[in-house]
mmCIF file of C-alpha atoms in Angstrom:
data_model
loop_
_atom_site.group_PDB
_atom_site.id
_atom_site.type_symbol
_atom_site.label_atom_id
_atom_site.label_comp_id
_atom_site.label_asym_id
_atom_site.label_seq_id
_atom_site.Cartn_x
_atom_site.Cartn_y
_atom_site.Cartn_z
ATOM 1 C CA UNK A 1 -5.276 -27.094 7.586
ATOM 2 C CA UNK A 2 -7.863 -29.339 6.006
ATOM 3 C CA UNK A 3 -11.182 -27.434 5.733
ATOM 4 C CA UNK A 4 -12.989 -30.307 7.459
ATOM 5 C CA UNK A 5 -10.680 -29.888 10.451
ATOM 6 C CA UNK A 6 -11.364 -26.150 10.472
ATOM 7 C CA UNK A 7 -15.074 -26.887 10.781
ATOM 8 C CA UNK A 8 -14.405 -29.305 13.651
ATOM 9 C CA UNK A 9 -12.440 -26.575 15.438
ATOM 10 C CA UNK A 10 -15.345 -24.169 14.904
ATOM 11 C CA UNK A 11 -17.549 -26.660 16.751
ATOM 12 C CA UNK A 12 -15.110 -27.899 19.372
ATOM 13 C CA UNK A 13 -17.396 -26.722 22.170
ATOM 14 C CA UNK A 14 -19.453 -29.793 21.256
ATOM 15 C CA UNK A 15 -16.506 -32.074 22.050
ATOM 16 C CA UNK A 16 -15.545 -33.366 25.483
ATOM 17 C CA UNK A 17 -13.790 -36.263 27.140
ATOM 18 C CA UNK A 18 -12.208 -39.103 25.176
ATOM 19 C CA UNK A 19 -12.956 -38.476 21.511
ATOM 20 C CA UNK A 20 -12.076 -40.823 18.665
ATOM 21 C CA UNK A 21 -11.416 -39.117 15.346
ATOM 22 C CA UNK A 22 -11.996 -41.622 12.553
ATOM 23 C CA UNK A 23 -10.161 -41.157 9.237
ATOM 24 C CA UNK A 24 -8.825 -37.793 10.413
ATOM 25 C CA UNK A 25 -6.588 -35.973 7.907
ATOM 26 C CA UNK A 26 -2.889 -35.393 8.368
ATOM 27 C CA UNK A 27 -2.884 -31.935 9.958
ATOM 28 C CA UNK A 28 -2.733 -30.101 13.299
ATOM 29 C CA UNK A 29 -6.357 -30.669 14.349
ATOM 30 C CA UNK A 30 -5.786 -32.700 17.521
ATOM 31 C CA UNK A 31 -2.954 -30.435 18.614
ATOM 32 C CA UNK A 32 -5.172 -27.327 18.395
ATOM 33 C CA UNK A 33 -8.083 -28.819 20.333
ATOM 34 C CA UNK A 34 -8.694 -27.636 23.863
ATOM 35 C CA UNK A 35 -7.271 -29.601 26.789
ATOM 36 C CA UNK A 36 -10.782 -30.764 27.697
ATOM 37 C CA UNK A 37 -10.605 -33.148 24.727
ATOM 38 C CA UNK A 38 -8.419 -36.251 24.842
ATOM 39 C CA UNK A 39 -8.197 -37.135 21.186
ATOM 40 C CA UNK A 40 -7.289 -40.437 19.572
ATOM 41 C CA UNK A 41 -7.281 -41.399 15.893
ATOM 42 C CA UNK A 42 -8.399 -44.488 14.036
ATOM 43 C CA UNK A 43 -7.060 -44.531 10.502
ATOM 44 C CA UNK A 44 -6.538 -47.115 7.775
ATOM 45 C CA UNK A 45 -4.099 -44.868 5.892
ATOM 46 C CA UNK A 46 -0.551 -45.807 6.873
ATOM 47 C CA UNK A 47 0.979 -42.529 5.672
ATOM 48 C CA UNK A 48 -1.434 -40.558 7.846
ATOM 49 C CA UNK A 49 -0.788 -42.955 10.723
ATOM 50 C CA UNK A 50 2.956 -42.368 10.548
ATOM 51 C CA UNK A 51 2.424 -38.608 10.421
ATOM 52 C CA UNK A 52 0.128 -38.763 13.466
ATOM 53 C CA UNK A 53 2.702 -40.772 15.408
ATOM 54 C CA UNK A 54 5.409 -38.268 14.470
ATOM 55 C CA UNK A 55 3.271 -35.580 16.129
ATOM 56 C CA UNK A 56 3.017 -37.690 19.283
ATOM 57 C CA UNK A 57 -0.669 -38.473 18.775
ATOM 58 C CA UNK A 58 -2.488 -41.622 19.859
ATOM 59 C CA UNK A 59 -3.083 -43.215 16.441
ATOM 60 C CA UNK A 60 -4.436 -46.676 15.603
ATOM 61 C CA UNK A 61 -3.803 -48.214 12.154
ATOM 62 C CA UNK A 62 -6.368 -50.968 11.742
ATOM 63 C CA UNK A 63 -9.521 -52.198 9.993
ATOM 64 C CA UNK A 64 -11.474 -52.474 13.258
ATOM 65 C CA UNK A 65 -12.510 -50.136 16.064
ATOM 66 C CA UNK A 66 -9.748 -49.546 18.652
ATOM 67 C CA UNK A 67 -9.945 -51.595 21.831
ATOM 68 C CA UNK A 68 -10.620 -48.590 24.015
ATOM 69 C CA UNK A 69 -13.696 -46.811 25.338
ATOM 70 C CA UNK A 70 -14.645 -43.369 24.057
ATOM 71 C CA UNK A 71 -17.158 -40.702 25.045
ATOM 72 C CA UNK A 72 -17.658 -39.366 21.521
ATOM 73 C CA UNK A 73 -16.706 -40.106 17.930
ATOM 74 C CA UNK A 74 -16.016 -37.802 14.988
ATOM 75 C CA UNK A 75 -16.200 -39.519 11.587
ATOM 76 C CA UNK A 76 -14.502 -37.882 8.604
ATOM 77 C CA UNK A 77 -16.574 -39.083 5.653
ATOM 78 C CA UNK A 78 -14.640 -41.517 3.451
ATOM 79 C CA UNK A 79 -15.064 -41.634 -0.317
ATOM 80 C CA UNK A 80 -16.778 -45.031 -0.319
ATOM 81 C CA UNK A 81 -20.427 -45.291 0.726
ATOM 82 C CA UNK A 82 -19.896 -48.980 1.585
ATOM 83 C CA UNK A 83 -16.899 -48.148 3.759
ATOM 84 C CA UNK A 84 -18.910 -45.520 5.640
ATOM 85 C CA UNK A 85 -21.632 -48.114 6.287
ATOM 86 C CA UNK A 86 -18.995 -50.385 7.806
ATOM 87 C CA UNK A 87 -17.515 -47.575 9.902
ATOM 88 C CA UNK A 88 -20.924 -46.519 11.226
ATOM 89 C CA UNK A 89 -21.662 -50.160 12.089
ATOM 90 C CA UNK A 90 -18.382 -50.400 13.982
ATOM 91 C CA UNK A 91 -19.206 -47.225 15.894
ATOM 92 C CA UNK A 92 -22.787 -48.310 16.665
ATOM 93 C CA UNK A 93 -21.543 -51.653 17.982
ATOM 94 C CA UNK A 94 -18.953 -50.072 20.310
ATOM 95 C CA UNK A 95 -20.524 -46.837 21.573
ATOM 96 C CA UNK A 96 -23.229 -46.539 24.248
ATOM 97 C CA UNK A 97 -26.776 -45.254 23.848
ATOM 98 C CA UNK A 98 -26.977 -41.496 24.305
ATOM 99 C CA UNK A 99 -23.404 -40.842 23.196
ATOM 100 C CA UNK A 100 -22.697 -38.339 20.415
ATOM 101 C CA UNK A 101 -21.466 -39.320 16.986
ATOM 102 C CA UNK A 102 -20.359 -36.455 14.777
ATOM 103 C CA UNK A 103 -19.923 -36.535 11.013
ATOM 104 C CA UNK A 104 -17.864 -34.061 8.988
ATOM 105 C CA UNK A 105 -17.200 -33.945 5.282
ATOM 106 C CA UNK A 106 -17.032 -31.891 2.136
ATOM 107 C CA UNK A 107 -20.256 -31.148 0.285
ATOM 108 C CA UNK A 108 -18.732 -32.430 -2.963
ATOM 109 C CA UNK A 109 -17.601 -35.512 -1.022
ATOM 110 C CA UNK A 110 -21.195 -36.508 -0.296
ATOM 111 C CA UNK A 111 -21.545 -35.422 3.322
ATOM 112 C CA UNK A 112 -25.316 -34.919 3.006
ATOM 113 C CA UNK A 113 -25.709 -38.429 1.607
ATOM 114 C CA UNK A 114 -23.470 -39.677 4.409
ATOM 115 C CA UNK A 115 -25.643 -37.970 7.032
ATOM 116 C CA UNK A 116 -28.633 -39.933 5.729
ATOM 117 C CA UNK A 117 -26.721 -43.147 6.422
ATOM 118 C CA UNK A 118 -26.680 -42.145 10.095
ATOM 119 C CA UNK A 119 -30.451 -41.873 10.363
ATOM 120 C CA UNK A 120 -30.892 -45.596 11.060
ATOM 121 C CA UNK A 121 -29.299 -45.011 14.445
ATOM 122 C CA UNK A 122 -31.168 -41.911 15.603
ATOM 123 C CA UNK A 123 -32.134 -38.359 14.740
ATOM 124 C CA UNK A 124 -29.482 -36.299 12.965
ATOM 125 C CA UNK A 125 -28.883 -32.573 13.309
ATOM 126 C CA UNK A 126 -26.729 -30.342 11.090
ATOM 127 C CA UNK A 127 -24.653 -28.145 13.409
ATOM 128 C CA UNK A 128 -22.532 -26.209 10.921
ATOM 129 C CA UNK A 129 -21.965 -25.507 7.247
ATOM 130 C CA UNK A 130 -18.734 -23.726 6.360
ATOM 131 C CA UNK A 131 -15.590 -24.062 4.221
ATOM 132 C CA UNK A 132 -17.715 -26.032 1.707
ATOM 133 C CA UNK A 133 -18.157 -28.638 4.465
ATOM 134 C CA UNK A 134 -20.880 -29.717 6.877
ATOM 135 C CA UNK A 135 -20.806 -30.923 10.476
ATOM 136 C CA UNK A 136 -23.575 -33.241 11.705
ATOM 137 C CA UNK A 137 -24.486 -34.742 15.080
ATOM 138 C CA UNK A 138 -26.247 -37.979 15.964
ATOM 139 C CA UNK A 139 -27.263 -38.984 19.494
ATOM 140 C CA UNK A 140 -26.984 -42.770 19.336
ATOM 141 C CA UNK A 141 -30.395 -44.360 19.893
ATOM 142 C CA UNK A 142 -29.857 -47.706 18.187
ATOM 143 C CA UNK A 143 -26.931 -50.018 18.893
ATOM 144 C CA UNK A 144 -25.825 -52.988 16.812
ATOM 145 C CA UNK A 145 -24.259 -56.371 17.489
ATOM 146 C CA UNK A 146 -20.860 -56.355 15.846
ATOM 147 C CA UNK A 147 -20.698 -58.508 12.712
ATOM 148 C CA UNK A 148 -17.444 -60.328 11.805
ATOM 149 C CA UNK A 149 -15.203 -58.661 9.257
ATOM 150 C CA UNK A 150 -15.855 -61.460 6.752
ATOM 151 C CA UNK A 151 -19.532 -60.450 6.640
ATOM 152 C CA UNK A 152 -18.472 -57.288 4.825
ATOM 153 C CA UNK A 153 -16.473 -59.081 2.137
ATOM 154 C CA UNK A 154 -17.462 -59.014 -1.506
ATOM 155 C CA UNK A 155 -16.144 -61.916 -3.557
ATOM 156 C CA UNK A 156 -16.000 -62.558 -7.285
ATOM 157 C CA UNK A 157 -14.155 -64.882 -9.639
ATOM 158 C CA UNK A 158 -11.825 -64.022 -12.483
ATOM 159 C CA UNK A 159 -10.329 -66.318 -15.085
ATOM 160 C CA UNK A 160 -6.862 -65.756 -16.515
ATOM 161 C CA UNK A 161 -4.827 -68.173 -18.621
ATOM 162 C CA UNK A 162 -7.093 -71.046 -17.648
ATOM 163 C CA UNK A 163 -6.825 -70.330 -13.925
ATOM 164 C CA UNK A 164 -9.788 -69.280 -11.819
ATOM 165 C CA UNK A 165 -9.058 -66.954 -8.920
ATOM 166 C CA UNK A 166 -11.487 -65.969 -6.191
ATOM 167 C CA UNK A 167 -11.052 -62.323 -5.261
ATOM 168 C CA UNK A 168 -11.995 -61.017 -1.805
ATOM 169 C CA UNK A 169 -12.413 -57.313 -1.162
ATOM 170 C CA UNK A 170 -13.462 -55.299 1.871
ATOM 171 C CA UNK A 171 -15.390 -51.999 1.717
ATOM 172 C CA UNK A 172 -13.517 -49.104 0.171
ATOM 173 C CA UNK A 173 -10.961 -51.248 -1.650
ATOM 174 C CA UNK A 174 -10.378 -50.405 -5.311
ATOM 175 C CA UNK A 175 -12.543 -52.495 -7.664
ATOM 176 C CA UNK A 176 -14.338 -54.126 -4.752
ATOM 177 C CA UNK A 177 -16.851 -56.073 -6.808
ATOM 178 C CA UNK A 178 -15.326 -56.497 -10.274
ATOM 179 C CA UNK A 179 -12.073 -56.762 -12.204
ATOM 180 C CA UNK A 180 -11.018 -53.286 -13.317
ATOM 181 C CA UNK A 181 -10.036 -52.700 -16.936
ATOM 182 C CA UNK A 182 -6.414 -51.755 -16.227
ATOM 183 C CA UNK A 183 -5.674 -54.924 -14.277
ATOM 184 C CA UNK A 184 -7.501 -56.997 -16.898
ATOM 185 C CA UNK A 185 -5.197 -55.565 -19.586
ATOM 186 C CA UNK A 186 -2.100 -56.254 -17.470
ATOM 187 C CA UNK A 187 -2.825 -59.807 -16.289
ATOM 188 C CA UNK A 188 -1.992 -61.683 -19.539
ATOM 189 C CA UNK A 189 1.481 -60.114 -19.545
ATOM 190 C CA UNK A 190 2.368 -61.268 -16.036
ATOM 191 C CA UNK A 191 3.517 -64.621 -17.450
ATOM 192 C CA UNK A 192 6.465 -62.646 -18.874
ATOM 193 C CA UNK A 193 7.470 -61.186 -15.488
ATOM 194 C CA UNK A 194 10.798 -62.394 -14.154
ATOM 195 C CA UNK A 195 10.414 -64.904 -11.317
ATOM 196 C CA UNK A 196 11.913 -64.529 -7.851
ATOM 197 C CA UNK A 197 11.496 -61.734 -5.332
ATOM 198 C CA UNK A 198 8.574 -59.661 -6.564
ATOM 199 C CA UNK A 199 6.550 -56.694 -5.365
ATOM 200 C CA UNK A 200 2.985 -55.620 -6.104
ATOM 201 C CA UNK A 201 2.809 -51.897 -5.353
ATOM 202 C CA UNK A 202 -0.723 -50.782 -4.505
ATOM 203 C CA UNK A 203 -1.936 -54.341 -4.096
ATOM 204 C CA UNK A 204 -5.617 -53.496 -3.554
ATOM 205 C CA UNK A 205 -7.666 -56.690 -3.367
ATOM 206 C CA UNK A 206 -4.592 -58.777 -4.176
ATOM 207 C CA UNK A 207 -5.384 -59.790 -7.767
ATOM 208 C CA UNK A 208 -1.859 -59.204 -9.086
ATOM 209 C CA UNK A 209 -0.176 -60.585 -5.961
ATOM 210 C CA UNK A 210 -2.253 -63.745 -6.025
ATOM 211 C CA UNK A 211 -1.683 -64.399 -9.728
ATOM 212 C CA UNK A 212 2.072 -63.812 -9.461
ATOM 213 C CA UNK A 213 2.179 -66.331 -6.618
ATOM 214 C CA UNK A 214 0.123 -68.828 -8.633
ATOM 215 C CA UNK A 215 2.415 -68.540 -11.654
ATOM 216 C CA UNK A 216 5.415 -69.932 -9.799
ATOM 217 C CA UNK A 217 5.438 -71.490 -6.303
ATOM 218 C CA UNK A 218 9.020 -70.236 -5.950
ATOM 219 C CA UNK A 219 7.925 -66.612 -6.277
ATOM 220 C CA UNK A 220 7.873 -64.565 -3.074
ATOM 221 C CA UNK A 221 5.480 -61.652 -3.503
ATOM 222 C CA UNK A 222 5.683 -58.523 -1.364
ATOM 223 C CA UNK A 223 2.211 -56.964 -1.350
ATOM 224 C CA UNK A 224 2.480 -53.230 -0.658
ATOM 225 C CA UNK A 225 -0.295 -50.772 0.095
ATOM 226 C CA UNK A 226 -0.987 -47.678 2.189
ATOM 227 C CA UNK A 227 -4.476 -48.933 3.035
ATOM 228 C CA UNK A 228 -5.184 -51.414 5.835
ATOM 229 C CA UNK A 229 -8.362 -52.634 4.129
ATOM 230 C CA UNK A 230 -6.401 -53.410 0.953
ATOM 231 C CA UNK A 231 -3.755 -55.368 2.850
ATOM 232 C CA UNK A 232 -6.402 -57.393 4.680
ATOM 233 C CA UNK A 233 -8.222 -58.014 1.392
ATOM 234 C CA UNK A 234 -5.008 -59.253 -0.226
ATOM 235 C CA UNK A 235 -4.423 -61.574 2.722
ATOM 236 C CA UNK A 236 -7.938 -62.999 2.394
ATOM 237 C CA UNK A 237 -7.673 -63.347 -1.389
ATOM 238 C CA UNK A 238 -4.476 -65.342 -1.034
ATOM 239 C CA UNK A 239 -5.998 -67.524 1.677
ATOM 240 C CA UNK A 240 -9.047 -68.260 -0.473
ATOM 241 C CA UNK A 241 -6.770 -69.331 -3.327
ATOM 242 C CA UNK A 242 -4.583 -71.592 -1.189
ATOM 243 C CA UNK A 243 -1.479 -69.429 -1.562
ATOM 244 C CA UNK A 244 1.166 -70.422 0.952
ATOM 245 C CA UNK A 245 1.797 -67.873 3.681
ATOM 246 C CA UNK A 246 5.501 -68.189 2.815
ATOM 247 C CA UNK A 247 4.799 -66.754 -0.633
ATOM 248 C CA UNK A 248 3.052 -63.560 0.438
ATOM 249 C CA UNK A 249 4.503 -60.826 2.632
ATOM 250 C CA UNK A 250 2.218 -57.913 3.454
ATOM 251 C CA UNK A 251 3.721 -54.439 3.915
ATOM 252 C CA UNK A 252 2.005 -51.247 5.002
ATOM 253 C CA UNK A 253 3.865 -48.469 3.166
ATOM 254 C CA UNK A 254 3.727 -44.703 2.912
ATOM 255 C CA UNK A 255 4.987 -44.836 -0.673
ATOM 256 C CA UNK A 256 7.430 -46.573 -2.988
ATOM 257 C CA UNK A 257 10.314 -45.463 -0.769
ATOM 258 C CA UNK A 258 9.223 -48.122 1.763
ATOM 259 C CA UNK A 259 9.398 -50.981 -0.758
ATOM 260 C CA UNK A 260 11.967 -53.772 -0.330
ATOM 261 C CA UNK A 261 15.174 -53.598 -2.354
ATOM 262 C CA UNK A 262 16.824 -56.254 -4.494
ATOM 263 C CA UNK A 263 13.592 -57.067 -6.289
ATOM 264 C CA UNK A 264 13.539 -59.166 -9.440
ATOM 265 C CA UNK A 265 10.394 -57.381 -10.554
ATOM 266 C CA UNK A 266 8.106 -54.606 -9.405
ATOM 267 C CA UNK A 267 4.557 -54.741 -10.775
ATOM 268 C CA UNK A 268 1.857 -52.131 -10.320
ATOM 269 C CA UNK A 269 -1.519 -50.828 -11.346
ATOM 270 C CA UNK A 270 -0.659 -47.607 -9.531
ATOM 271 C CA UNK A 271 -3.214 -45.554 -7.611
ATOM 272 C CA UNK A 272 -4.149 -42.046 -8.669
ATOM 273 C CA UNK A 273 -6.623 -40.941 -6.010
ATOM 274 C CA UNK A 274 -6.155 -39.440 -2.568
ATOM 275 C CA UNK A 275 -9.626 -39.563 -1.035
ATOM 276 C CA UNK A 276 -12.007 -37.828 -3.448
ATOM 277 C CA UNK A 277 -9.162 -35.940 -5.142
ATOM 278 C CA UNK A 278 -7.090 -37.027 -8.134
ATOM 279 C CA UNK A 279 -3.363 -37.206 -7.395
ATOM 280 C CA UNK A 280 -0.590 -38.634 -9.528
ATOM 281 C CA UNK A 281 2.221 -37.993 -7.039
ATOM 282 C CA UNK A 282 2.389 -41.587 -5.770
ATOM 283 C CA UNK A 283 2.504 -43.017 -9.292
ATOM 284 C CA UNK A 284 5.077 -40.497 -10.475
ATOM 285 C CA UNK A 285 7.273 -41.301 -7.469
ATOM 286 C CA UNK A 286 6.993 -44.965 -8.452
ATOM 287 C CA UNK A 287 8.317 -44.250 -11.954
ATOM 288 C CA UNK A 288 11.142 -42.131 -10.585
ATOM 289 C CA UNK A 289 12.261 -44.360 -7.692
ATOM 290 C CA UNK A 290 11.487 -47.904 -8.852
ATOM 291 C CA UNK A 291 14.943 -48.594 -10.247
ATOM 292 C CA UNK A 292 16.658 -48.252 -6.861
ATOM 293 C CA UNK A 293 14.480 -51.087 -5.523
ATOM 294 C CA UNK A 294 15.402 -53.491 -8.322
ATOM 295 C CA UNK A 295 18.422 -55.732 -8.596
ATOM 296 C CA UNK A 296 20.743 -55.505 -11.623
ATOM 297 C CA UNK A 297 18.393 -56.996 -14.189
ATOM 298 C CA UNK A 298 15.170 -56.311 -12.324
ATOM 299 C CA UNK A 299 12.018 -55.370 -14.195
ATOM 300 C CA UNK A 300 9.327 -52.731 -13.842
ATOM 301 C CA UNK A 301 5.838 -53.519 -15.126
ATOM 302 C CA UNK A 302 3.116 -50.859 -14.961
ATOM 303 C CA UNK A 303 -0.358 -50.504 -16.423
ATOM 304 C CA UNK A 304 -1.606 -46.940 -16.757
ATOM 305 C CA UNK A 305 -4.067 -44.760 -18.646
ATOM 306 C CA UNK A 306 -2.615 -44.069 -22.061
ATOM 307 C CA UNK A 307 -2.846 -40.273 -21.627
ATOM 308 C CA UNK A 308 -0.441 -40.213 -18.658
ATOM 309 C CA UNK A 309 3.203 -39.283 -19.140
ATOM 310 C CA UNK A 310 4.632 -42.336 -17.354
ATOM 311 C CA UNK A 311 6.633 -43.567 -20.389
ATOM 312 C CA UNK A 312 8.597 -40.312 -20.391
ATOM 313 C CA UNK A 313 9.296 -40.568 -16.646
ATOM 314 C CA UNK A 314 10.306 -44.219 -16.856
ATOM 315 C CA UNK A 315 12.603 -43.591 -19.830
ATOM 316 C CA UNK A 316 14.257 -40.752 -17.934
ATOM 317 C CA UNK A 317 15.267 -43.057 -15.075
ATOM 318 C CA UNK A 318 15.658 -46.413 -16.849
ATOM 319 C CA UNK A 319 16.977 -45.251 -20.198
ATOM 320 C CA UNK A 320 14.094 -46.911 -22.033
ATOM 321 C CA UNK A 321 10.419 -47.781 -21.716
ATOM 322 C CA UNK A 322 8.680 -50.371 -23.866
ATOM 323 C CA UNK A 323 4.942 -50.362 -24.489
ATOM 324 C CA UNK A 324 3.848 -53.994 -24.453
ATOM 325 C CA UNK A 325 0.258 -53.200 -25.434
ATOM 326 C CA UNK A 326 -2.110 -50.282 -25.843
ATOM 327 C CA UNK A 327 -5.758 -51.268 -25.576
ATOM 328 C CA UNK A 328 -9.004 -50.172 -23.949
ATOM 329 C CA UNK A 329 -7.402 -46.892 -22.946
ATOM 330 C CA UNK A 330 -4.517 -48.501 -21.057
ATOM 331 C CA UNK A 331 -0.847 -49.140 -21.768
ATOM 332 C CA UNK A 332 1.267 -51.917 -20.263
ATOM 333 C CA UNK A 333 4.735 -50.435 -19.760
ATOM 334 C CA UNK A 334 7.984 -52.352 -19.239
ATOM 335 C CA UNK A 335 11.525 -51.362 -18.319
ATOM 336 C CA UNK A 336 14.633 -53.259 -17.211
ATOM 337 C CA UNK A 337 17.049 -51.889 -14.642
ATOM 338 C CA UNK A 338 20.006 -52.592 -16.941
ATOM 339 C CA UNK A 339 20.014 -49.844 -19.518
ATOM 340 C CA UNK A 340 20.263 -50.796 -23.165
#
């Protein structure tokens, strides 16, 4: 069990009634709680959401607070400080004065910093410190008027091949306020990507999806991500750049196995973080399984840190892997589904 969940169980005497667990991990926490707690989950991670549903739990996959009333809230601290600010705002605009808001997180994940973000809304109290985690309580003394989602957007412009794109990103989305180096290295090569039915795996703020759609109005781009905030950001980015709704299809996925098949090209700046922890499993699965999602002459385009072993994995499953460029610490990798 996740150590944060273990700490919550240590303090479950504090919990009662209808309790919303925000960003709860994929484990047995809600099943092991006493019957006096009616637990629900709000998550923006689709893989966790599917796992919660499989356990028969009341799980909500969304970017906004569930349309229900709750007696208490337990927030599992997310990696992003900006995302936590948004989550706390959502809680403070939906909960009643005097209700308890609990915060749990790992010390190395910034839980003490996160607890300070609560102080705007009342006095905080640390209830527990164990398993390298902390558990805090706030009695809500200051409510807020809910602000529209768009108020939390960060926008910036990028220029590629003479085109200017306006990028929209919500809190917690990768590269929320600037173009990351990997994507910047990849973008000039997207003009070489085969047109047709395309997929952007790990779409983030929608930079790759939007540019692929701009390159050819006949392209249909499937934007794939595990994160609800990324999918909403991609939707907003495409709207701000006048991309037709017929060109973009948003998909919440648990991994590459959920991607459409028969693709002409699959493009990705693949993720390598799970919360605060580094994890290459999703990216390695992409290299291993991409070919089965491509049609006969379909293409795989990936940008990745040069020290990663993706070329070896891709060559193992495609029979070859070409390095299109190697610059600024990143490689653009290409493979075709038809072996040489």
